[in-house]
mmCIF file of C-alpha atoms in Angstrom:
data_model
loop_
_atom_site.group_PDB
_atom_site.id
_atom_site.type_symbol
_atom_site.label_atom_id
_atom_site.label_comp_id
_atom_site.label_asym_id
_atom_site.label_seq_id
_atom_site.Cartn_x
_atom_site.Cartn_y
_atom_site.Cartn_z
ATOM 1 C CA MET C 1 17.377 10.809 -1.698
ATOM 2 C CA ASP C 2 17.484 14.599 -1.380
ATOM 3 C CA LYS C 3 14.613 16.562 0.185
ATOM 4 C CA LYS C 4 13.309 17.886 -3.152
ATOM 5 C CA LEU C 5 13.102 14.401 -4.627
ATOM 6 C CA GLU C 6 11.567 13.038 -1.412
ATOM 7 C CA LYS C 7 8.827 15.693 -1.661
ATOM 8 C CA LYS C 8 8.254 14.808 -5.320
ATOM 9 C CA GLY C 9 8.045 11.122 -4.326
ATOM 10 C CA LYS C 10 5.273 11.887 -1.836
ATOM 11 C CA HIS C 11 3.400 13.883 -4.464
ATOM 12 C CA LEU C 12 3.838 10.999 -6.912
ATOM 13 C CA SER C 13 2.205 8.730 -4.335
ATOM 14 C CA PHE C 14 -0.874 10.968 -4.409
ATOM 15 C CA LEU C 15 -0.889 11.184 -8.218
ATOM 16 C CA LEU C 16 -0.696 7.395 -8.616
ATOM 17 C CA ARG C 17 -2.995 6.318 -5.778
ATOM 18 C CA HIS C 18 -5.563 9.023 -5.090
ATOM 19 C CA ASP C 19 -5.910 11.403 -8.071
ATOM 20 C CA THR C 20 -9.593 11.253 -8.994
ATOM 21 C CA GLU C 21 -9.097 13.739 -11.853
ATOM 22 C CA TYR C 22 -6.910 11.404 -13.941
ATOM 23 C CA ASP C 23 -8.279 8.656 -16.188
ATOM 24 C CA PHE C 24 -6.039 5.692 -15.293
ATOM 25 C CA ASP C 25 -5.941 2.675 -17.572
ATOM 26 C CA GLU C 26 -7.661 -0.507 -16.401
ATOM 27 C CA HIS C 27 -4.571 -1.667 -14.489
ATOM 28 C CA GLY C 28 -3.926 1.572 -12.655
ATOM 29 C CA TYR C 29 -1.164 2.878 -14.910
ATOM 30 C CA ARG C 30 -0.617 6.562 -15.600
ATOM 31 C CA GLU C 31 1.252 7.885 -18.633
ATOM 32 C CA VAL C 32 4.825 8.904 -17.807
ATOM 33 C CA ASN C 33 4.485 11.747 -20.325
ATOM 34 C CA ASP C 34 1.571 13.169 -18.298
ATOM 35 C CA LEU C 35 3.777 13.361 -15.216
ATOM 36 C CA ILE C 36 6.571 15.022 -17.203
ATOM 37 C CA LYS C 37 4.395 17.493 -19.117
ATOM 38 C CA ASN C 38 1.799 18.362 -16.489
ATOM 39 C CA HIS C 39 3.391 17.748 -13.087
ATOM 40 C CA GLY C 40 7.015 18.865 -13.398
ATOM 41 C CA TYR C 41 8.794 15.515 -13.206
ATOM 42 C CA THR C 42 11.795 14.592 -15.291
ATOM 43 C CA ARG C 43 12.363 11.084 -16.578
ATOM 44 C CA ALA C 44 15.473 10.832 -14.405
ATOM 45 C CA GLU C 45 13.489 11.811 -11.295
ATOM 46 C CA LEU C 46 10.833 9.186 -11.970
ATOM 47 C CA ASP C 47 13.507 6.544 -12.544
ATOM 48 C CA GLU C 48 15.236 7.455 -9.282
ATOM 49 C CA ILE C 49 12.005 7.514 -7.271
ATOM 50 C CA VAL C 50 11.038 4.063 -8.552
ATOM 51 C CA GLU C 51 14.527 2.601 -8.009
ATOM 52 C CA THR C 52 15.188 4.055 -4.559
ATOM 53 C CA ASN C 53 11.778 3.828 -2.890
ATOM 54 C CA ASP C 54 12.408 1.658 0.154
ATOM 55 C CA LYS C 55 8.915 0.171 -0.005
ATOM 56 C CA LYS C 56 9.064 -0.531 -3.749
ATOM 57 C CA ARG C 57 5.719 1.273 -4.089
ATOM 58 C CA TYR C 58 5.936 1.972 -7.807
ATOM 59 C CA GLU C 59 6.526 0.100 -11.020
ATOM 60 C CA PHE C 60 6.809 0.881 -14.708
ATOM 61 C CA ASN C 61 5.180 -1.141 -17.452
ATOM 62 C CA ASN C 62 7.513 -3.157 -19.722
ATOM 63 C CA THR C 63 8.141 -0.239 -22.096
ATOM 64 C CA LYS C 64 8.544 2.300 -19.240
ATOM 65 C CA THR C 65 5.915 4.540 -20.835
ATOM 66 C CA LYS C 66 3.499 4.076 -17.913
ATOM 67 C CA ILE C 67 3.872 3.947 -14.147
ATOM 68 C CA ARG C 68 1.637 2.813 -11.295
ATOM 69 C CA ALA C 69 1.534 2.346 -7.553
ATOM 70 C CA ARG C 70 1.487 -1.304 -6.525
ATOM 71 C CA GLN C 71 -1.136 -0.846 -3.776
ATOM 72 C CA GLY C 72 -2.642 1.725 -1.434
ATOM 73 C CA HIS C 73 -5.184 3.190 -3.821
ATOM 74 C CA SER C 74 -8.317 5.017 -2.804
ATOM 75 C CA ILE C 75 -9.462 5.008 -6.434
ATOM 76 C CA SER C 76 -10.962 1.883 -7.929
ATOM 77 C CA ILE C 77 -8.433 0.177 -10.202
ATOM 78 C CA ASN C 78 -7.171 -3.335 -10.908
ATOM 79 C CA VAL C 79 -3.465 -3.775 -10.161
ATOM 80 C CA ASP C 80 -3.543 -7.447 -11.170
ATOM 81 C CA LEU C 81 -3.483 -8.845 -7.647
ATOM 82 C CA LYS C 82 -3.329 -12.596 -7.375
ATOM 83 C CA GLU C 83 -4.968 -14.449 -4.549
ATOM 84 C CA ALA C 84 -2.405 -16.075 -2.250
ATOM 85 C CA VAL C 85 -2.261 -18.232 0.869
ATOM 86 C CA PRO C 86 -0.947 -16.083 3.729
ATOM 87 C CA PRO C 87 1.534 -17.118 6.396
ATOM 88 C CA ALA C 88 -0.029 -18.177 9.698
ATOM 89 C CA VAL C 89 0.536 -14.763 11.271
ATOM 90 C CA LEU C 90 0.500 -11.320 9.695
ATOM 91 C CA PHE C 91 1.017 -7.945 11.347
ATOM 92 C CA HIS C 92 -0.798 -4.619 11.184
ATOM 93 C CA GLY C 93 0.945 -1.437 12.263
ATOM 94 C CA THR C 94 -1.213 1.332 13.659
ATOM 95 C CA ALA C 95 -1.209 3.983 16.383
ATOM 96 C CA THR C 96 -2.275 3.372 19.972
ATOM 97 C CA LYS C 97 -5.021 5.986 19.535
ATOM 98 C CA SER C 98 -6.742 3.608 17.072
ATOM 99 C CA LEU C 99 -6.748 0.524 19.303
ATOM 100 C CA GLU C 100 -10.153 0.993 20.921
ATOM 101 C CA SER C 101 -11.848 1.440 17.554
ATOM 102 C CA ILE C 102 -10.016 -1.555 16.062
ATOM 103 C CA HIS C 103 -10.813 -3.861 18.987
ATOM 104 C CA LYS C 104 -14.507 -2.939 18.644
ATOM 105 C CA GLY C 105 -14.909 -2.825 14.870
ATOM 106 C CA GLY C 106 -11.887 -4.568 13.392
ATOM 107 C CA ILE C 107 -9.416 -3.241 10.854
ATOM 108 C CA GLU C 108 -11.261 -1.534 8.042
ATOM 109 C CA LYS C 109 -9.914 -0.490 4.674
ATOM 110 C CA ARG C 110 -11.662 2.886 5.011
ATOM 111 C CA SER C 111 -10.823 4.985 1.941
ATOM 112 C CA ARG C 112 -8.356 2.413 0.592
ATOM 113 C CA ASN C 113 -9.149 -0.585 -1.566
ATOM 114 C CA TYR C 114 -7.658 -3.035 0.971
ATOM 115 C CA VAL C 115 -6.373 -3.423 4.507
ATOM 116 C CA HIS C 116 -2.561 -3.575 4.430
ATOM 117 C CA LEU C 117 -0.755 -6.237 6.440
ATOM 118 C CA SER C 118 2.952 -6.996 6.840
ATOM 119 C CA ALA C 119 4.764 -10.311 6.985
ATOM 120 C CA ASP C 120 7.143 -9.010 9.669
ATOM 121 C CA MET C 121 6.806 -6.998 12.837
ATOM 122 C CA GLU C 122 9.563 -4.514 11.989
ATOM 123 C CA THR C 123 7.780 -3.281 8.868
ATOM 124 C CA ALA C 124 4.497 -3.047 10.760
ATOM 125 C CA PHE C 125 6.148 -0.905 13.474
ATOM 126 C CA LYS C 126 7.407 1.494 10.803
ATOM 127 C CA VAL C 127 3.896 1.770 9.376
ATOM 128 C CA GLY C 128 2.400 2.355 12.810
ATOM 129 C CA ALA C 129 4.947 5.042 13.651
ATOM 130 C CA ARG C 130 3.665 7.150 10.741
ATOM 131 C CA HIS C 131 0.339 7.490 12.566
ATOM 132 C CA GLY C 132 1.480 8.218 16.145
ATOM 133 C CA GLN C 133 2.736 6.022 18.983
ATOM 134 C CA ALA C 134 3.225 2.704 17.203
ATOM 135 C CA VAL C 135 1.581 -0.553 18.099
ATOM 136 C CA VAL C 136 1.585 -3.760 16.087
ATOM 137 C CA LEU C 137 -1.392 -6.080 16.024
ATOM 138 C CA MET C 138 -0.843 -9.771 15.398
ATOM 139 C CA ILE C 139 -3.382 -11.249 13.008
ATOM 140 C CA ASN C 140 -4.390 -14.903 12.821
ATOM 141 C CA ALA C 141 -4.192 -15.014 9.027
ATOM 142 C CA ALA C 142 -4.286 -18.815 8.933
ATOM 143 C CA LYS C 143 -7.685 -18.865 10.661
ATOM 144 C CA MET C 144 -8.989 -16.083 8.417
ATOM 145 C CA HIS C 145 -7.926 -18.051 5.343
ATOM 146 C CA GLU C 146 -9.453 -21.269 6.739
ATOM 147 C CA ASN C 147 -12.701 -19.327 7.127
ATOM 148 C CA GLY C 148 -12.699 -18.357 3.457
ATOM 149 C CA ILE C 149 -11.313 -14.842 3.690
ATOM 150 C CA LYS C 150 -9.234 -13.942 0.654
ATOM 151 C CA PHE C 151 -5.717 -12.559 0.745
ATOM 152 C CA TYR C 152 -3.637 -11.005 -1.999
ATOM 153 C CA LEU C 153 0.098 -10.423 -2.124
ATOM 154 C CA SER C 154 1.199 -7.271 -3.929
ATOM 155 C CA ASN C 155 4.320 -7.165 -6.094
ATOM 156 C CA ASN C 156 6.212 -5.504 -3.235
ATOM 157 C CA ASN C 157 5.171 -8.098 -0.640
ATOM 158 C CA VAL C 158 2.381 -6.252 1.132
ATOM 159 C CA TRP C 159 -0.461 -8.560 2.155
ATOM 160 C CA LEU C 160 -3.925 -7.245 1.350
ATOM 161 C CA THR C 161 -7.409 -8.234 2.456
ATOM 162 C CA ASP C 162 -10.821 -6.567 2.635
ATOM 163 C CA TYR C 163 -11.314 -6.507 6.400
ATOM 164 C CA VAL C 164 -9.923 -8.001 9.619
ATOM 165 C CA SER C 165 -12.575 -8.829 12.212
ATOM 166 C CA PRO C 166 -11.606 -8.326 15.891
ATOM 167 C CA GLU C 167 -11.874 -12.089 16.415
ATOM 168 C CA TYR C 168 -8.683 -12.582 14.366
ATOM 169 C CA ILE C 169 -6.613 -10.025 16.297
ATOM 170 C CA TYR C 170 -4.917 -11.860 19.116
ATOM 171 C CA ALA C 171 -2.044 -9.790 20.434
ATOM 172 C CA SER C 172 -0.530 -6.324 20.481
ATOM 173 C CA LYS C 173 3.131 -5.369 20.669
ATOM 174 C CA TYR C 174 4.169 -1.879 21.687
ATOM 175 C CA GLU C 175 7.319 -0.139 20.603
#
């Protein structure tokens, strides 16, 4: 992906996950025509961003007239998440500078709708590296689920939950 399209992809992430000025439909979709008319995207650019995004962050509706982010929203929307049973261990990528806060207060969703967890350590390291010196926390998802904590699996295989208490964090791996 060229630099111009990469920049447009990052802006699209904001427009689909954090734009409080737009009136999204009940499932978090935004009109493709709005992005074309008001934000300088072409149909071909949107198609390429959706097809080439390595995290599969975006999806069109069946008629390709609307587009949404699959997760990561700070706005309140319903992206049709289905509750799922997690694997025994999940991973959370973060920066070492956040460890003290996490070990005291757990992993909070903060401005997002959910805490994001990965099924593999490699993905979690990539996430952590975006925030500084990467560290991956191992989460006892099986115990959380046994204790009644709900998990959801997004369409692009990101595990989501409301909060991870420090008691479920049992190991850290540094890059």
